[in-house]
Coordinates of C-alpha atoms and ligand atoms in Angstrom, one line a residue:
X1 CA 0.0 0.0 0.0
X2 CA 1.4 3.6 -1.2
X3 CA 0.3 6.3 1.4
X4 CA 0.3 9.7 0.4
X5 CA 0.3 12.7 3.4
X6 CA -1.5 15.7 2.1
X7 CA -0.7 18.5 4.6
X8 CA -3.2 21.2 4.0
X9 CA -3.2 24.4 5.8
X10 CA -7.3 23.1 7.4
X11 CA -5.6 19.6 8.0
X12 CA -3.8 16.9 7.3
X13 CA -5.3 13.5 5.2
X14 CA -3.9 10.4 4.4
X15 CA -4.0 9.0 0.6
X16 CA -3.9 4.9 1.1
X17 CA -3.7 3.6 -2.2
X18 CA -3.7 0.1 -3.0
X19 CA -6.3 -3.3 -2.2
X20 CA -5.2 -2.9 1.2
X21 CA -6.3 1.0 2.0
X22 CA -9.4 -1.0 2.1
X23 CA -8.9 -4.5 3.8
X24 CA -6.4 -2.6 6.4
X25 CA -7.4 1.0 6.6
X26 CA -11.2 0.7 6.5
X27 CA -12.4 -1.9 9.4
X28 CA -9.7 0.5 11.5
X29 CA -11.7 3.2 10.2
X30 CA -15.4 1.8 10.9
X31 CA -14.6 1.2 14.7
X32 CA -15.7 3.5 17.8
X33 CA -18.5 5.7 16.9
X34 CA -21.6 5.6 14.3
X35 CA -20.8 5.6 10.7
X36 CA -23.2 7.5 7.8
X37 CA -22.6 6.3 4.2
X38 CA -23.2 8.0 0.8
X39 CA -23.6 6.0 -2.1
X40 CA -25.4 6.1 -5.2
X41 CA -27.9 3.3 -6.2
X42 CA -25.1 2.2 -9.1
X43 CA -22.6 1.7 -6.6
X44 CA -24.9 0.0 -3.9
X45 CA -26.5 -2.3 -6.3
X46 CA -22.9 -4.2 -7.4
X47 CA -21.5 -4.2 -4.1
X48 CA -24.0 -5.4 -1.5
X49 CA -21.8 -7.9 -0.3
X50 CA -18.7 -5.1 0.1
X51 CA -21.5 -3.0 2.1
X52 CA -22.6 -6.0 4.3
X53 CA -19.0 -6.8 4.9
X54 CA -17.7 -3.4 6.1
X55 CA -21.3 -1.0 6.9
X56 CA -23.3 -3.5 8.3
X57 CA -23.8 -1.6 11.3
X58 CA -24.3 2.0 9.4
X59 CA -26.8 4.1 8.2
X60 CA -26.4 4.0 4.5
X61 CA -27.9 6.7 2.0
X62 CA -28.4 5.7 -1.4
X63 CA -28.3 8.8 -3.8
X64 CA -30.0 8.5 -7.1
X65 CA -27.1 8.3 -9.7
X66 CA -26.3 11.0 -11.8
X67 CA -25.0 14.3 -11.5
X68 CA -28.6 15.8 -11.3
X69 CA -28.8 14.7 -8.3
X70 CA -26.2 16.6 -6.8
X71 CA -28.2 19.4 -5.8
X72 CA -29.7 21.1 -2.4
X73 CA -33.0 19.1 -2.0
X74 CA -30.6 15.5 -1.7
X75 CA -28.4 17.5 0.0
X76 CA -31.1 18.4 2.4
X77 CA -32.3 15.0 2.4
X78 CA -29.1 13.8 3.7
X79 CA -28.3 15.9 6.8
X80 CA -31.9 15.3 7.5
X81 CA -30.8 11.7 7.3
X82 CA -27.7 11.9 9.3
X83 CA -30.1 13.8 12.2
X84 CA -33.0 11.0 12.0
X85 CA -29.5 8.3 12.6
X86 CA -28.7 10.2 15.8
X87 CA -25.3 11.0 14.6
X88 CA -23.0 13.6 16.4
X89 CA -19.9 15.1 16.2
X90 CA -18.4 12.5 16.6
X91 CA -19.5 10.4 13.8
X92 CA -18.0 10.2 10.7
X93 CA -19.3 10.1 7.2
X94 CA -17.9 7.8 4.5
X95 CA -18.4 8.8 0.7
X96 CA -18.6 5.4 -0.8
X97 CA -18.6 6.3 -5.0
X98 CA -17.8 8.8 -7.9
X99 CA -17.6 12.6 -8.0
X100 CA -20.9 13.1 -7.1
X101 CA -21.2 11.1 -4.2
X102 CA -17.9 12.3 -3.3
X103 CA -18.7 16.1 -3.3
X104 CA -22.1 16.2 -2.1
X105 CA -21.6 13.8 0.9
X106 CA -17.8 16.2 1.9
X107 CA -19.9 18.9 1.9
X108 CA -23.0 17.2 3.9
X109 CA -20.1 16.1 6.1
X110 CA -18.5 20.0 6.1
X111 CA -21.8 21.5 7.4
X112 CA -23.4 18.4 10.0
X113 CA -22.8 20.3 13.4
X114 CA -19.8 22.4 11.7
X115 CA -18.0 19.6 10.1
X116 CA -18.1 15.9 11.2
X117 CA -14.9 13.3 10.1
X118 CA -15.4 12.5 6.3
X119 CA -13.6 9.8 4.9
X120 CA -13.6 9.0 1.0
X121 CA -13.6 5.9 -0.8
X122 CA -13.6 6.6 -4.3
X123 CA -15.0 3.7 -7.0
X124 CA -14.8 5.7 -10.5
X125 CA -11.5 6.8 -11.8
X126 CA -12.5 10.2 -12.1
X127 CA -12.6 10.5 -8.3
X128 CA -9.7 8.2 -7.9
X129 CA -7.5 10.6 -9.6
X130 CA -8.8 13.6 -8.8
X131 CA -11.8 15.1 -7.1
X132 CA -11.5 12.7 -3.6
X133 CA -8.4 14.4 -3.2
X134 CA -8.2 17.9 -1.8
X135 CA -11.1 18.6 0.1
X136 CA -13.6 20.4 -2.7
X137 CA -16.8 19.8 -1.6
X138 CA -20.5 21.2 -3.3
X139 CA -23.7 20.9 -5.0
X140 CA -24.7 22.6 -8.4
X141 CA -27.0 25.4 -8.3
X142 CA -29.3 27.3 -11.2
X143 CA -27.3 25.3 -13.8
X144 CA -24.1 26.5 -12.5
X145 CA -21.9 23.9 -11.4
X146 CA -20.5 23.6 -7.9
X147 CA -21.5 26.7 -6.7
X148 CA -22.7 26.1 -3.4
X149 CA -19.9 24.4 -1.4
X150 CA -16.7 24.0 0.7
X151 CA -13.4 23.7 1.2
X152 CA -13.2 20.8 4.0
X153 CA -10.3 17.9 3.8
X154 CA -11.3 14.6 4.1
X155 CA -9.2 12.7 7.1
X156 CA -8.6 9.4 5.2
X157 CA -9.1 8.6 1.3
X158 CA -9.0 4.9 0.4
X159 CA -8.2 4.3 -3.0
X160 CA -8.5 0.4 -4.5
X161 CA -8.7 0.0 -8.0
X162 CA -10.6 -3.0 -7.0
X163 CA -13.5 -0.9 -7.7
X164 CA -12.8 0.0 -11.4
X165 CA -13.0 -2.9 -12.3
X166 CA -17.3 -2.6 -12.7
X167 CA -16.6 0.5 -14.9
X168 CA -18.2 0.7 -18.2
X169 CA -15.7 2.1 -20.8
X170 CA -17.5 5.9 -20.8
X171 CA -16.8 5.8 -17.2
X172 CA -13.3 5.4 -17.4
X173 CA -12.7 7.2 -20.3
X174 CA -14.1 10.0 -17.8
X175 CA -11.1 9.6 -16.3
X176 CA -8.8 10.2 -18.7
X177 CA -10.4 13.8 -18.9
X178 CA -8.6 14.4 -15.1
X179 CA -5.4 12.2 -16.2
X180 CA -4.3 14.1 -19.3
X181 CA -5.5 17.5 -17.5
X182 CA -2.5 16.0 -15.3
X183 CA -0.1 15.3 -18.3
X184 CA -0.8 19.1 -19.0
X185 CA 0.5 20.0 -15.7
X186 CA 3.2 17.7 -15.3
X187 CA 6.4 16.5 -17.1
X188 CA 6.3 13.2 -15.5
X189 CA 3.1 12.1 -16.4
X190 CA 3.2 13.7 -20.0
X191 CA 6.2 11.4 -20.7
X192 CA 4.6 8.5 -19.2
X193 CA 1.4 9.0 -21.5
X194 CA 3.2 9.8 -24.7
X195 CA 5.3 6.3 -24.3
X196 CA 2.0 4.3 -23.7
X197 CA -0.3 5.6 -26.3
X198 CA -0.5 1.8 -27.2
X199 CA -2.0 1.4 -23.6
X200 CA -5.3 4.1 -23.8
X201 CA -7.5 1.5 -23.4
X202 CA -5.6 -0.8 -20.9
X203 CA -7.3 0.2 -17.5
X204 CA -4.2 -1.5 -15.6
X205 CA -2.4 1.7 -17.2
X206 CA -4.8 4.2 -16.4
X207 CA -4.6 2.9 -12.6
X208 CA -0.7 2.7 -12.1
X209 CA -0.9 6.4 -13.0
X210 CA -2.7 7.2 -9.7
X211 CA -0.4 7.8 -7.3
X212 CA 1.3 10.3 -9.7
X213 CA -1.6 12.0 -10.1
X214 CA -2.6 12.0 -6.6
X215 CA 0.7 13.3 -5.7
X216 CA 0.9 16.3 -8.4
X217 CA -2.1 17.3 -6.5
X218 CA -1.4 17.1 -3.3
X219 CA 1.7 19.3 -3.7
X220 CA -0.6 21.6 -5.1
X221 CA -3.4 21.6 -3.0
X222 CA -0.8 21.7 0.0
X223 CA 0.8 25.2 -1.4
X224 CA -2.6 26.8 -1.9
X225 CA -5.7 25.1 -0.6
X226 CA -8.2 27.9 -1.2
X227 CA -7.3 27.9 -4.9
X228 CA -5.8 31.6 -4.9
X229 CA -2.9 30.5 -6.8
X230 CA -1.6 27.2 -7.9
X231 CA -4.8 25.3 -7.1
X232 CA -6.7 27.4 -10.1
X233 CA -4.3 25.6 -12.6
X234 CA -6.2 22.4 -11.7
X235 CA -8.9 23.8 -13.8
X236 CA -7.2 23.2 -17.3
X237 CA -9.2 22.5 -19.4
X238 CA -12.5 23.2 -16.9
X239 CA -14.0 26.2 -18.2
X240 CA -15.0 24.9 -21.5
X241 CA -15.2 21.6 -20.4
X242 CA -18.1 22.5 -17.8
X243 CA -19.7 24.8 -20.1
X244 CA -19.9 22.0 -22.7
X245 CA -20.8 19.2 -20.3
X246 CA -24.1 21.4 -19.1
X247 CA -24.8 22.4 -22.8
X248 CA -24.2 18.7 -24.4
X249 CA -25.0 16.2 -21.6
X250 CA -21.4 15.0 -21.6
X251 CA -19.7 13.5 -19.0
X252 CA -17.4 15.6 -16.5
X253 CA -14.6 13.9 -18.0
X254 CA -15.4 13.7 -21.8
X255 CA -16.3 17.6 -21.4
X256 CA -13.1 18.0 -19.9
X257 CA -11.5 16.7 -22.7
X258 CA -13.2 18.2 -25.2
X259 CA -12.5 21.5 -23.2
X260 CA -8.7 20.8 -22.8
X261 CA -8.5 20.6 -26.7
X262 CA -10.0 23.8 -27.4
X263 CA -9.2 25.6 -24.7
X264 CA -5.4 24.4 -25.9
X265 CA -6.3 25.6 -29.6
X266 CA -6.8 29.0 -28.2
X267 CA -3.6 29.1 -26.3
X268 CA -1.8 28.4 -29.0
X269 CA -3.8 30.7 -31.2
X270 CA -3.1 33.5 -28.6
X271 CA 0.7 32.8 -28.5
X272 CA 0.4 31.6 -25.2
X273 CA 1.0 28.3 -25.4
X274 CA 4.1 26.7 -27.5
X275 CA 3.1 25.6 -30.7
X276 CA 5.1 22.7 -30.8
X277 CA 4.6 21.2 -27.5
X278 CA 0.6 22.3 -28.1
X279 CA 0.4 19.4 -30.8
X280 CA 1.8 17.2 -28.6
X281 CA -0.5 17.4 -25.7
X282 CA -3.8 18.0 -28.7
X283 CA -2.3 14.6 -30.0
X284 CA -2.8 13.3 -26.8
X285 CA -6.1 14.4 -26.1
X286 CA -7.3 13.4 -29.4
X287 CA -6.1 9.9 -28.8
X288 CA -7.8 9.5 -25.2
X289 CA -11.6 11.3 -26.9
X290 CA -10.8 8.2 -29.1
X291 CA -11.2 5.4 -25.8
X292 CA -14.6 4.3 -26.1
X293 CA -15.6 6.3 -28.4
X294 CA -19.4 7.5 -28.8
X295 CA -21.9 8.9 -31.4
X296 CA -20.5 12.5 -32.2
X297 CA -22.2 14.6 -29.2
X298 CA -24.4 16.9 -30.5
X299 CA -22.7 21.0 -30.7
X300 CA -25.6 23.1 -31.8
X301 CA -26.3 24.3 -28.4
X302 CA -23.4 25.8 -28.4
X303 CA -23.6 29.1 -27.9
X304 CA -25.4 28.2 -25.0
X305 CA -22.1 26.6 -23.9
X306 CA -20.7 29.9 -23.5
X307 CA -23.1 31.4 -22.2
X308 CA -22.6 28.7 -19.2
X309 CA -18.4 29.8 -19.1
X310 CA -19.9 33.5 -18.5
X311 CA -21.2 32.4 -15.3
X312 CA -18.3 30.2 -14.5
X313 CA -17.2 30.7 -10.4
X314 CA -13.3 31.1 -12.0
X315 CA -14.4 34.3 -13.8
X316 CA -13.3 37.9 -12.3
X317 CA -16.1 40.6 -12.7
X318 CA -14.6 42.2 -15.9
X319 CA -16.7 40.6 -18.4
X320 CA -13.9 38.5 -19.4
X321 CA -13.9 34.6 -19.6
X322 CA -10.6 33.3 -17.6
X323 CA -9.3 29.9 -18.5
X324 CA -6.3 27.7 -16.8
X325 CA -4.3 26.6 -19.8
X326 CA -1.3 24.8 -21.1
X327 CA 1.8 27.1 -22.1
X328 CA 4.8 24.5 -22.2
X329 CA 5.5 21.2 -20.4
X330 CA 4.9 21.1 -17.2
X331 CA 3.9 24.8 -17.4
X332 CA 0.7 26.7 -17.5
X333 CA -0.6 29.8 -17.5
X334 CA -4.3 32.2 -17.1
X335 CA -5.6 33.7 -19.7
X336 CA -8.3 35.9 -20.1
X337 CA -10.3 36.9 -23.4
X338 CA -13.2 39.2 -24.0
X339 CA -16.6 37.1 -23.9
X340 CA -17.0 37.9 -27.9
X341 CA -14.1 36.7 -28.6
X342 CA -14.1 33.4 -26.8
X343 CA -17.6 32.7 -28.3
X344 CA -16.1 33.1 -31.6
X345 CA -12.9 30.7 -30.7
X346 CA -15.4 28.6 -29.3
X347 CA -17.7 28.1 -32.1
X348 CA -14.3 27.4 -34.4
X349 CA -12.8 25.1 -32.4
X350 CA -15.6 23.0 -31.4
X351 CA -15.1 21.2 -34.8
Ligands
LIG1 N1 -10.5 19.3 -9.3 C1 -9.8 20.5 -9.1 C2 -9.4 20.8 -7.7 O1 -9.6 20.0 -6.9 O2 -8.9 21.8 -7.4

C-alpha cells in the first residue's frame, strides 16, 4: 500500500492507495462511533456484499445516480438523514462512489454540526484521480456547477482500484479527462502518456498512474488550498469543459477533454502556449476522446455553452472569460479573453 500525506493548511489527510487501503485502513476506520454512508444506487447495487462486509452496522444513504442529483433538495435530504441516525460530532461520514457522491456527501459532512470526520472511498477513476483528493466539496446550483460548497479535507481517502473494475468504458474514459488534465501539468506524467499511447485502453495503465496524479495534486493543494494560486491551474481544461458538459450532456470527463483541446487551440492561437509542444498534448487528447468512443455529441447548443463559461465561479467581474491553460510542459498559465471573442474561438474550435 502507497500512502500519500497531504498536509493542508485546514488539515492533514492520508491518501492509502492500494487493495489494502481498504482491507487494512477501513475496518480501523469503521470502529468506535456511528458511521453514515453516501452511495449512489449504481454503486450499492454491485456491491452489497462489500457493504454487508464493512457497513453492516451503518446508516447507509443511497443517492440517485447522476450528477442531477447533486443538488440542495438531496443534500437536504441527507443531513436530515444523518439527524434522524442520531449522529454527532463525533460520527464520521464515509463517501462510498464517484464525484458526485464524493462532493455532495464532503460537503454534507462540512456542514453536519460544523463539520463531522469525512472519509472517502472513491470507486470511479474520475474521483480516484482527482476530485476525492483535496477537500472540494458542493452541489450545483441554477445550472451552475459547484456553486454552493466548501473547502473541508477529508481525514482518510482509500483508493482500490478493485472498484474499477465494474466501470463501463464511458466511465473510465471520464477519467482520462482528469489524467491528461495532469499530463498538461506535469512532465512526469506527460512522458509517461506519450510512451503508452498503445496502452489508452488498458485500464491497468490508467490505474498505475494514480499515485502520480494524486501526488501532483497534493503538492498543489498543500501550497494553496483555497485555490488563490496554484490550485486554479487544476482547472485546465474546466472552463469549457463544464460549459460544454451542461450544454451537451457530456460527461465531467469527456467535457473535460473536449474542453482541454479547445481551450489548448486557443492558447496556442493567442501565443500563449508553445506551438510545438501544443500538438503534442492535442495529440494526446485526441487519442484519449478516441477510448470508447461515442456517437459524435451533439454541438448546436453551443452558444449556450458559452453562455454557461460566463457564469463560471473562476471568472473575475470584468466581463472576461478566464481559463487555466497549457503554455509548455509542465507549465501553464491564465488567460483571459473578452466574452465575444471566446464565443467566436469557441464556435471554431468546437469542430
Ligand atoms: N478538481 C480541481 C481541484 O480539486 O482543485
Amino acid at each position: 500500500m502507497q500512502t500519500i500525506t497531504l498536509k493542508a493548511p485546514s488539515m492533514e489527510s492520508q491518501i492509502h492507495i492500494g487493495t489494502e487501503a481498504i482491507t487494512a485502513r477501513l475496518p480501523v476506520l469503521t470502529a468506535g462511533q456511528k458511521n453514515f454512508v453516501v452511495t449512489d444506487s449504481n454503486v450499492r447495487a454491485l456491491y452489497s456484499a462489500w457493504f454487508e462486509k464493512y457497513f453492516s452496522d451503518a446508516r447507509i444513504f443511497v443517492l440517485p445516480a447522476g450528477e442531477e442529483n447533486k443538488n440542495f433538495s438531496e443534500l437536504q435530504a441527507i443531513l436530515n438523514e444523518m439527524a434522524r441516525a442520531g449522529m454527532h460530532r463525533t460520527s464520521r461520514v464515509f463517501a462510498v462512489g464517484g464525484g458526485v457522491v464524493g462532493d455532495i456527501a464532503g460537503l454534507a459532512a462540512a456542514l453536519f454540526m460544523r463539520g463531522v470526520s469525512c472519509v472517502q472511498i472513491p470507486t470511479s477513476l474520475l474521483a480516484q484521480v482527482d476530485s476525492s483528493v483535496g477537500g472540494k466539496t458542493a452541489v450545483d446550483l441554477g445550472g451552475v456547477k459547484n456553486v454552493v460548497g466548501a473547502f473541508y479535507q477529508p481525514c482518510e481517502v482509500l483508493v482500490s482500484s478493485e472498484f474499477l473494475k465494474t466501470l463501463p468504458p464511458r466511465e473510465i474514459k471520464c477519467g482520462l479527462g482528469e489524467i491528461v488534465k495532469y499530463a498538461a501539468l506535469n512532465a512526469e506524467i506527460f512522458d509517461e502518456l506519450e510512451r503508452n499511447t498503445g496502452k489508452f485502453d488498458d485500464l491497468d495503465f490508467w490505474a498505475s498512474l494514480t499515485g502520480l496524479c494524486i501526488r501532483h495534486k497534493a503538492r498543489v493543494v498543500e501550497a494553496d488550498e483555497k485555490e488563490n494560486g496554484e490550485r486554479k491551474s487544476l482547472n485546465v481544461g474546466h472552463t469549457t469543459g463544464h460549459a460544454i458538459e451542461l450544454a451537451s450532456g457530456l460527461s465531467h470527463g469527456e467535457g473535460v477533454l473536449f474542453g482541454m483541446r479547445i481551450e489548448t487551440k486557443i492558447a496556442i492561437e493567442q501565443g500563449v502556449c508553445n506551438r510545438v509542444y501544443g500538438e503534442r498534448l492535442l495529440a494526446l487528447i485526441d487519442k484519449a476522446l478516441a477510448v470508447a468512443p461515442q456517437s459524435v455529441p451533439d454541438f448546436s447548443q453551443i452558444g449556450e455553452a458559452a453562455e454557461n463559461a460566463r457564469a463560471d465561479k473562476k471568472n473575475a467581474d470584468d466581463g472576461k472569460i478566464r481559463m487555466a491553460v497549457a503554455k509548455d510542459k509542465g507549465a501553464w498559465t491564465m488567460l483571459d479573453l473578452p466574452f465575444a471573442e471566446y464565443k467566436n474561438c469557441l464556435i471554431k474550435y468546437v469542430k
